[in-house]
Coordinates of C-alpha atoms in Angstrom, one line a residue:
M1 CA -29.2 -28.6 -2.1
A2 CA -26.1 -28.0 -4.4
S3 CA -28.0 -25.2 -5.8
A4 CA -28.4 -23.4 -2.8
K5 CA -25.0 -23.9 -1.7
C6 CA -23.8 -22.3 -4.9
L7 CA -26.3 -19.6 -4.3
I8 CA -25.0 -19.2 -0.6
L9 CA -21.3 -19.0 -2.1
K10 CA -22.3 -16.2 -4.4
L11 CA -24.2 -14.2 -2.0
Y12 CA -20.9 -14.6 0.3
K13 CA -18.5 -13.4 -2.3
I14 CA -20.9 -10.7 -3.8
M15 CA -21.7 -9.3 -0.2
L16 CA -17.7 -9.1 0.9
R17 CA -16.9 -7.6 -3.1
E18 CA -19.3 -4.9 -2.4
S19 CA -17.8 -4.4 1.0
I20 CA -14.5 -3.8 0.4
K21 CA -16.1 -0.5 -1.9
F22 CA -16.7 1.2 1.4
E23 CA -14.4 4.5 1.7
S24 CA -14.4 4.4 5.4
Y25 CA -11.9 1.5 6.9
N26 CA -14.3 1.7 10.0
H27 CA -17.1 0.9 8.1
R28 CA -15.2 -1.2 5.6
M29 CA -13.6 -3.7 8.3
Y30 CA -17.0 -3.7 10.2
A31 CA -19.0 -5.0 7.4
L32 CA -16.1 -7.5 6.3
R33 CA -16.3 -9.1 10.2
R34 CA -20.0 -9.2 10.7
I35 CA -20.4 -10.8 6.9
R36 CA -17.8 -13.2 7.6
D37 CA -19.1 -14.2 11.1
G38 CA -22.8 -14.1 10.2
F39 CA -21.9 -17.0 7.5
K40 CA -20.0 -18.8 9.7
E41 CA -22.9 -18.9 12.7
N42 CA -25.3 -20.5 10.1
K43 CA -23.3 -22.7 8.4
T44 CA -24.6 -25.5 10.6
L45 CA -28.0 -24.7 9.5
A46 CA -29.7 -28.2 8.1
D47 CA -33.6 -26.8 8.2
P48 CA -34.6 -25.6 4.6
G49 CA -37.0 -23.0 6.1
E50 CA -34.2 -21.5 7.9
I51 CA -31.9 -21.5 5.2
Q52 CA -34.0 -19.5 3.1
K53 CA -34.8 -16.9 6.0
S54 CA -31.4 -16.8 6.2
I55 CA -30.8 -16.1 2.4
K56 CA -33.4 -13.6 2.6
R57 CA -31.6 -11.6 5.3
A58 CA -28.5 -11.8 3.8
E59 CA -29.9 -10.3 0.5
A60 CA -31.4 -7.3 2.3
N61 CA -28.5 -7.1 3.7
L62 CA -26.4 -6.4 0.5
E63 CA -29.1 -4.1 -0.5
V64 CA -28.0 -2.2 2.5
I65 CA -24.4 -2.4 2.1
K66 CA -24.9 -0.9 -1.2
R67 CA -26.9 1.6 -0.5
Q68 CA -24.8 2.8 2.1
V69 CA -21.5 2.5 0.3
V70 CA -23.1 5.1 -2.2
I71 CA -23.9 7.3 0.5
G72 CA -20.1 7.0 1.9
K73 CA -19.0 7.7 -1.5
L74 CA -21.0 11.1 -1.5
Y75 CA -19.4 11.6 2.1
S76 CA -16.1 10.7 1.7
A77 CA -13.3 11.9 4.1
D78 CA -9.6 11.2 4.2
K79 CA -8.0 8.2 4.5
L80 CA -6.5 7.0 8.2
V81 CA -3.2 6.6 8.8
I82 CA -3.8 2.8 9.0
E83 CA -5.1 2.5 5.7
D84 CA -2.8 0.8 3.0
E85 CA -3.4 -0.2 -0.5
K86 CA -3.1 -3.8 -0.2
E87 CA -5.9 -4.2 2.4
R88 CA -8.0 -3.4 -0.4
N89 CA -6.7 -6.2 -2.4
F90 CA -8.5 -9.5 -1.5
P91 CA -8.1 -12.7 -3.0
F92 CA -12.4 -12.7 -3.5
Q93 CA -12.1 -10.2 -5.9
H94 CA -12.6 -12.6 -8.6
K95 CA -15.7 -14.3 -9.7
P96 CA -16.9 -17.7 -8.5
N97 CA -16.9 -20.9 -10.6
C98 CA -19.1 -22.8 -8.7
S99 CA -18.9 -26.0 -10.6
T100 CA -15.2 -26.0 -9.4
T101 CA -16.2 -24.9 -5.6
I102 CA -19.1 -27.0 -4.9
N103 CA -18.5 -31.0 -4.5
T104 CA -22.1 -32.0 -6.0
S105 CA -21.3 -35.5 -5.7
G106 CA -22.1 -35.9 -1.9
T107 CA -18.7 -36.9 -0.9

């Protein structure tokens, strides 16, 4: 189970990291909200089959995000007034070390 938690944590961080690459403020904020909400919804899943389905769905969504980021870079527009460089400096831009972030002792 600890390896599944580590995989889920890595997937979450990768999805957030990829989402901040969106050129469009609206797309970026929507993707970040949707990822956070989706992972919160599935936080209580206990069935291994359902967990695997959710992981597969998240991996498919990650591929969509990557494709859309590339497309967004091809057709970029001017930045909005409400955008600020500070918004792009998120605390999750570092690679997580699963051995220190996940409690494997069961306590």
